[in-house]
Short mmCIF file of N, CA and C in Angstrom, two decimals:
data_model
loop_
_atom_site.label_atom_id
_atom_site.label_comp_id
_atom_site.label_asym_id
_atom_site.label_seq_id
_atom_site.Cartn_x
_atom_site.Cartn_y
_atom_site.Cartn_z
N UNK A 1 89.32 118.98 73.21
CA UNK A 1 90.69 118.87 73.65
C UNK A 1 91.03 120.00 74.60
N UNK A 2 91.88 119.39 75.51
CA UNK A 2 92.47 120.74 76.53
C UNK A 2 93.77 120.18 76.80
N UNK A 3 94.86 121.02 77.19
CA UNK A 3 96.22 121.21 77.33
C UNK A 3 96.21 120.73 78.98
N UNK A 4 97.16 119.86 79.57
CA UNK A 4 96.96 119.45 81.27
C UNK A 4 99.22 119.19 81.38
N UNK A 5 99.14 119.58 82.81
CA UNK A 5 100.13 119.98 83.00
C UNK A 5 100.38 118.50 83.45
N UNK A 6 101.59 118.09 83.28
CA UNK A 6 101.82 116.83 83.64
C UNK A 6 103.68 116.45 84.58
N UNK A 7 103.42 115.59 85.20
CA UNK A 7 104.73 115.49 86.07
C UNK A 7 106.02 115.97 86.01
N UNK A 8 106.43 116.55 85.09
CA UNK A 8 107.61 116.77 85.01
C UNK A 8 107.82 118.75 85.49
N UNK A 9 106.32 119.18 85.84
CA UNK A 9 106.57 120.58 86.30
C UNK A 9 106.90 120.35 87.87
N UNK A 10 106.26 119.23 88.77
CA UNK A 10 106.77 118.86 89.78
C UNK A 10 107.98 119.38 90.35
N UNK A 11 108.25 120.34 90.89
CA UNK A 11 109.40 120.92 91.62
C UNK A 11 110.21 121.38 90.37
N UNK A 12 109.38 121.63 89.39
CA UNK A 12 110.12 122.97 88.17
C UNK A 12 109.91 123.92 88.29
N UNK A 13 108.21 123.62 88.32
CA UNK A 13 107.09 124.76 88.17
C UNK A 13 107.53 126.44 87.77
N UNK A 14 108.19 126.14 86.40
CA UNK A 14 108.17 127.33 85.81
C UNK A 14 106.86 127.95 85.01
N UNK A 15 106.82 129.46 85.25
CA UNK A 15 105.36 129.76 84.95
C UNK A 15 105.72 130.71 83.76
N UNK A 16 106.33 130.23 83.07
CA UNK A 16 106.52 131.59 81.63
C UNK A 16 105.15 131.24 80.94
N UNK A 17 104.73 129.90 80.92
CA UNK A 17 103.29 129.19 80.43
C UNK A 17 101.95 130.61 80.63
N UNK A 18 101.69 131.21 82.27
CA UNK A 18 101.04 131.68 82.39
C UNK A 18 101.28 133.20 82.05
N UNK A 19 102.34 133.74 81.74
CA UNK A 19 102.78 135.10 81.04
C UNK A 19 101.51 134.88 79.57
N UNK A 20 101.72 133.62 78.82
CA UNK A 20 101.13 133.62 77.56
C UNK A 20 99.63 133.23 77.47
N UNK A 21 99.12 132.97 78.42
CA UNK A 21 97.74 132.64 78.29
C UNK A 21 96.58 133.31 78.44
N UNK A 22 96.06 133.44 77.33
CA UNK A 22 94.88 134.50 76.92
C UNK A 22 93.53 134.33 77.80
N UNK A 23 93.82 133.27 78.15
CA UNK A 23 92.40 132.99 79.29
C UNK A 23 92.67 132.78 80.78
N UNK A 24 93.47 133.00 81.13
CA UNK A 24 94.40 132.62 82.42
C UNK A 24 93.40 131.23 83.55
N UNK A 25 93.71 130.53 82.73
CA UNK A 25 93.53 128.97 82.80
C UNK A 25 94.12 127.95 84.02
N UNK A 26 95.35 128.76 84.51
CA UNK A 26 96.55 128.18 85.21
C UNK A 26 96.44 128.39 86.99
N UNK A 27 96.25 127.31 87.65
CA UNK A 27 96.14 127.56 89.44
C UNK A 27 97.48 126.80 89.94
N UNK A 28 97.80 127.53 90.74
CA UNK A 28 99.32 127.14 91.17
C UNK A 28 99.00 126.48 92.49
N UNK A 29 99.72 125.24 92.40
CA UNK A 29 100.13 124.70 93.91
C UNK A 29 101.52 124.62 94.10
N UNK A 30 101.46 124.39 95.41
CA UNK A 30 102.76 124.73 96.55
C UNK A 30 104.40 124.28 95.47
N UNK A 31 103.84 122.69 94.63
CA UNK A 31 105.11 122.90 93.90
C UNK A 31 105.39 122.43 91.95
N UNK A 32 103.84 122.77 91.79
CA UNK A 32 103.47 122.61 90.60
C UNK A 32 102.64 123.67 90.03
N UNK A 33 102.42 123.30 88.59
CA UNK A 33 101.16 124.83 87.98
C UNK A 33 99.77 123.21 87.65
N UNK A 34 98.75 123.95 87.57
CA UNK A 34 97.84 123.08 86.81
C UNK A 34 96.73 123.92 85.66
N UNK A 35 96.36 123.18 84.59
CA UNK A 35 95.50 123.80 84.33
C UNK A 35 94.21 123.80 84.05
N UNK A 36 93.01 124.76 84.18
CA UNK A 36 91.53 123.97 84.34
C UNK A 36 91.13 123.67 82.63
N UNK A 37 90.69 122.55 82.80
CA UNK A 37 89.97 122.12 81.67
C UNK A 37 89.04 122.76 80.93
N UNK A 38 87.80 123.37 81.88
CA UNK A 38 87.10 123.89 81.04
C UNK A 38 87.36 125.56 80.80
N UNK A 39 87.99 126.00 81.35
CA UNK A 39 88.53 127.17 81.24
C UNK A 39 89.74 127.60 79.91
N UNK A 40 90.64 126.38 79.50
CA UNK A 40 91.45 126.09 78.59
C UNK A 40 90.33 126.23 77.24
N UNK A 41 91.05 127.46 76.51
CA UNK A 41 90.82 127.37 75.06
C UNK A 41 91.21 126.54 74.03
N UNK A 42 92.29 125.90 74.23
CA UNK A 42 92.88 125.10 73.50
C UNK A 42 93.97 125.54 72.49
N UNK A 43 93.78 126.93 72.53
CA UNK A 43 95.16 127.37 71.56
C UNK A 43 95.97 127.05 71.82
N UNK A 44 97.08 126.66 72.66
CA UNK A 44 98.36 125.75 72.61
C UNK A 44 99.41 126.63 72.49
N UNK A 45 99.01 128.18 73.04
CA UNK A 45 100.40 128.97 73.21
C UNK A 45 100.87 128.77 74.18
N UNK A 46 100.32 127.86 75.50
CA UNK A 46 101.84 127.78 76.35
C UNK A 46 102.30 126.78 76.30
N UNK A 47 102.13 125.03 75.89
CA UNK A 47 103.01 124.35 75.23
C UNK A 47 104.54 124.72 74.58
N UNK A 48 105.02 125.44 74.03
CA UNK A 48 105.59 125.78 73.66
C UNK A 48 106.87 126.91 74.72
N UNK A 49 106.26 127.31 75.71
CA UNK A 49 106.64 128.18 76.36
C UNK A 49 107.17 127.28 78.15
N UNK A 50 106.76 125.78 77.76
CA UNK A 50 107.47 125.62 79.08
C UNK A 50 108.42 124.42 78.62
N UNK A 51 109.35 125.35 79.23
CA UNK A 51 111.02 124.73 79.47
C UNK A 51 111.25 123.71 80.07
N UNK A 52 110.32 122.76 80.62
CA UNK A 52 110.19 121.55 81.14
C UNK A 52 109.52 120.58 80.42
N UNK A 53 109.39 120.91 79.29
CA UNK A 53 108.50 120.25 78.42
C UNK A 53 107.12 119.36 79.02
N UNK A 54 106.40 120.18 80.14
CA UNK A 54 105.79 119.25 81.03
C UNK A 54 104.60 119.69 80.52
N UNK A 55 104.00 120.33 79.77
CA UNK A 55 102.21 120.31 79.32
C UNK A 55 102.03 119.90 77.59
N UNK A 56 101.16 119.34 77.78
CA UNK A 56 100.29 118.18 76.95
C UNK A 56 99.30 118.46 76.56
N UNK A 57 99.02 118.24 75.12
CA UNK A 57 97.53 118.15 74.60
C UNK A 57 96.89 116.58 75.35
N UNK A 58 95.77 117.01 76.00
CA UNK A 58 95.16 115.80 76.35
C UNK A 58 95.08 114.59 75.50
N UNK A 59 95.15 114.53 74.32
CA UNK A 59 94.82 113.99 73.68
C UNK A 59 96.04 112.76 73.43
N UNK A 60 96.64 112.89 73.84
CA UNK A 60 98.29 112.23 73.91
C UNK A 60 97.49 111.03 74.61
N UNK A 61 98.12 109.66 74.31
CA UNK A 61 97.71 108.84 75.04
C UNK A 61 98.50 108.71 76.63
N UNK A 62 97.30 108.14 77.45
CA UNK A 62 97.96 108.17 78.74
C UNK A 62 98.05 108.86 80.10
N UNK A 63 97.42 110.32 79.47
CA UNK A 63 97.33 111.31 80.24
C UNK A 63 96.26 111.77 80.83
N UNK A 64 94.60 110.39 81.16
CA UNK A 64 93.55 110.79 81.75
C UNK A 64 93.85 110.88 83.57
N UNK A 65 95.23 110.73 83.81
CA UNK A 65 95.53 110.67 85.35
C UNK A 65 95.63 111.80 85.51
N UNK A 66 96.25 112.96 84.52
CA UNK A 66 97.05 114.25 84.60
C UNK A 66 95.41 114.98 84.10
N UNK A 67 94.96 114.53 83.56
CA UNK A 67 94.00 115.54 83.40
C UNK A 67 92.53 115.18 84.19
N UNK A 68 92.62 114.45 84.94
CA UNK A 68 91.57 114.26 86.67
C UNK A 68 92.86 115.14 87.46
N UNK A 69 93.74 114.78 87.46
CA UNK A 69 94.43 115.75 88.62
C UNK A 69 94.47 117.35 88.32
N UNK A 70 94.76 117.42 86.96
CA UNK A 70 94.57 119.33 87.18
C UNK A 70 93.16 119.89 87.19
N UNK A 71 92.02 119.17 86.40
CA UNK A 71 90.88 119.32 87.08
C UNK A 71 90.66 119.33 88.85
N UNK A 72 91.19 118.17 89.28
CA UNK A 72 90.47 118.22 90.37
C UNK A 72 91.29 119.48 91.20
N UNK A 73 92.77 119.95 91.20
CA UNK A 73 93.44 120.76 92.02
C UNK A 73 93.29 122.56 91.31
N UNK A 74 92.77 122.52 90.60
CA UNK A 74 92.38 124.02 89.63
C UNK A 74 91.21 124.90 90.31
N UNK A 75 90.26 123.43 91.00
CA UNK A 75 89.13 124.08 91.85
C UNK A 75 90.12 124.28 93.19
N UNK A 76 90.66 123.90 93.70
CA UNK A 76 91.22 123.89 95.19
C UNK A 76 92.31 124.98 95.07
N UNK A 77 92.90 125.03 93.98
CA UNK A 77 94.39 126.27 94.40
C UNK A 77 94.38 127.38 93.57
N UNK A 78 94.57 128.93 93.90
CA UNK A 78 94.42 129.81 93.44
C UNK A 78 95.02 130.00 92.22
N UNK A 79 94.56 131.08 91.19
CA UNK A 79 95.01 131.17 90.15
C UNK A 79 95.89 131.77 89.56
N UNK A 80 96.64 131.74 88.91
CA UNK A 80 98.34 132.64 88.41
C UNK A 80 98.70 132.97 87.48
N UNK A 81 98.91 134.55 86.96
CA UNK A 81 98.67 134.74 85.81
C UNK A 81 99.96 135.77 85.56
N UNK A 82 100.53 135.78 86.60
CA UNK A 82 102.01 136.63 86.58
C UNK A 82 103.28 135.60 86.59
N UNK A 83 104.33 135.65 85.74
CA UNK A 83 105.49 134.78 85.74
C UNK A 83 106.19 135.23 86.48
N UNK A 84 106.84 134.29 87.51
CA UNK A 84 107.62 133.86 88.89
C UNK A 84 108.99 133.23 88.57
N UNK A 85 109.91 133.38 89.24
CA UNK A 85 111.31 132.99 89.03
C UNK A 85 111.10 131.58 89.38
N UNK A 86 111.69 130.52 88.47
CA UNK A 86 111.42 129.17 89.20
C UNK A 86 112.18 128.80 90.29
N UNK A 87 112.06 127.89 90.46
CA UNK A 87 112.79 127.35 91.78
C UNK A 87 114.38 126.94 91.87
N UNK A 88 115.35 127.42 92.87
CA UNK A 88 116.38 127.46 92.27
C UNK A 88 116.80 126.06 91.70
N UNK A 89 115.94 124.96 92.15
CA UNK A 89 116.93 123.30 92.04
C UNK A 89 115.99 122.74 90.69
N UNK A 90 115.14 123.74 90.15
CA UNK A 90 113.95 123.66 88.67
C UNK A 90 115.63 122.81 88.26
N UNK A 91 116.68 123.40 86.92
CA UNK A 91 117.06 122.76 86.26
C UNK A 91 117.31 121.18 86.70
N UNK A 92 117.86 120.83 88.18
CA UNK A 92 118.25 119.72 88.72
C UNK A 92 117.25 119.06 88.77
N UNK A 93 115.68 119.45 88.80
CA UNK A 93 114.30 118.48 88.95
C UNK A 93 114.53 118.10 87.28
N UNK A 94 114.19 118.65 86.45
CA UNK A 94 114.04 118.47 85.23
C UNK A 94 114.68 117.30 84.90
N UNK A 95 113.46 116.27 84.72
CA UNK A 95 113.53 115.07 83.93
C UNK A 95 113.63 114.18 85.02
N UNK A 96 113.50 114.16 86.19
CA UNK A 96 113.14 113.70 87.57
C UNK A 96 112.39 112.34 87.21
N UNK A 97 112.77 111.10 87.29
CA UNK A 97 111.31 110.17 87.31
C UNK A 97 110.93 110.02 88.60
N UNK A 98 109.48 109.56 88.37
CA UNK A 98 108.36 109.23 89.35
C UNK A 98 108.27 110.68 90.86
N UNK A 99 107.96 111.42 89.96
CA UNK A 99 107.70 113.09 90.62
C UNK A 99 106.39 112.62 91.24
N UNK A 100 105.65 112.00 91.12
CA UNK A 100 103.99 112.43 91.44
C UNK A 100 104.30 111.37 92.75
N UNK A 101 105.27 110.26 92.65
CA UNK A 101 104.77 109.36 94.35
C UNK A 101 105.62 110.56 94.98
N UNK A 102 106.74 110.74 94.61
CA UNK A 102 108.15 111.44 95.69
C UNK A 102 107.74 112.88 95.81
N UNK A 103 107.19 113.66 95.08
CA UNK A 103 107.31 114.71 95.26
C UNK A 103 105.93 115.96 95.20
N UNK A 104 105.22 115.39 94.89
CA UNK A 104 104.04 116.20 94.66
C UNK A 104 103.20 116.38 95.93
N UNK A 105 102.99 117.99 96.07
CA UNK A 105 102.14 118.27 97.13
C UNK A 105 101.09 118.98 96.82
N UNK A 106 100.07 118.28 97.74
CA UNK A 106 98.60 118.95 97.28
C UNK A 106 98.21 120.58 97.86
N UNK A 107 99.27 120.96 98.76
CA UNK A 107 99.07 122.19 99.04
C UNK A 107 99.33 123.47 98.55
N UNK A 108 98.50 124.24 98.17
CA UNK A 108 98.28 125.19 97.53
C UNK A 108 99.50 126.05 97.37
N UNK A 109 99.52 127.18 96.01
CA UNK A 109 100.49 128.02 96.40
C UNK A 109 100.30 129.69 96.64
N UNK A 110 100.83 130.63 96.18
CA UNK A 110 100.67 131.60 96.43
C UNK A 110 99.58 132.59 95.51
N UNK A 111 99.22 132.31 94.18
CA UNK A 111 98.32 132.93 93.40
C UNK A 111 98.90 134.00 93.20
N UNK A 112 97.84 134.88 92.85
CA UNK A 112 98.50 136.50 92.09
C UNK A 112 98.33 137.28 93.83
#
């Protein structure tokens, strides 16, 4: 099992997630976090820590789209292990449907 960040960080992308992670697991793009699979321990301390309720135990049904996508963008965008002020319109995204056609960009973000 591994923890995968799923649509609803889409233009949230709050990173209190990566303040708590003992393995720093987490690569940031331009307007999301992701996290690598095999790098993920599985302890499940940042579940709990994001305010968007947007990361998942893989194991949830449904979520082999979200977990090919943070695999595949974890190799491509740098990694982030310092917590960042979210974005000012985060509360107004929150709970956003269909983030991944409207809003998701594959371009990288800033890293540490």
């Amino acid at each position: 099992m591994t923890y995968v960040v799923t649509d609803n960080c889409i233009r949230c992308k709050y990173t209190d997630c990566v303040e708590v992670c003992p393995v720093d697991c987490f690569y940031e793009g331009e307007n999301m976090l992701v996290i690598h699979p095999d790098e993920c321990i599985d302890c499940g301390v940042c579940e709990p820590e994001c305010p968007a309720e947007a990361i998942k135990p893989d194991t949830e049904p449904g979520l082999d789209k979200w977990l090919q996508l943070n695999a595949d963008f974890a190799e491509k965008w740098p990694n982030i292990t310092i917590k960042r002020d979210a974005p000012s319109d985060a509360k107004d995204m929150d709970g956003v449907e269909g983030k991944l056609e409207k809003f998701f960009s594959t371009e990288p973000g800033a890293g540490d």
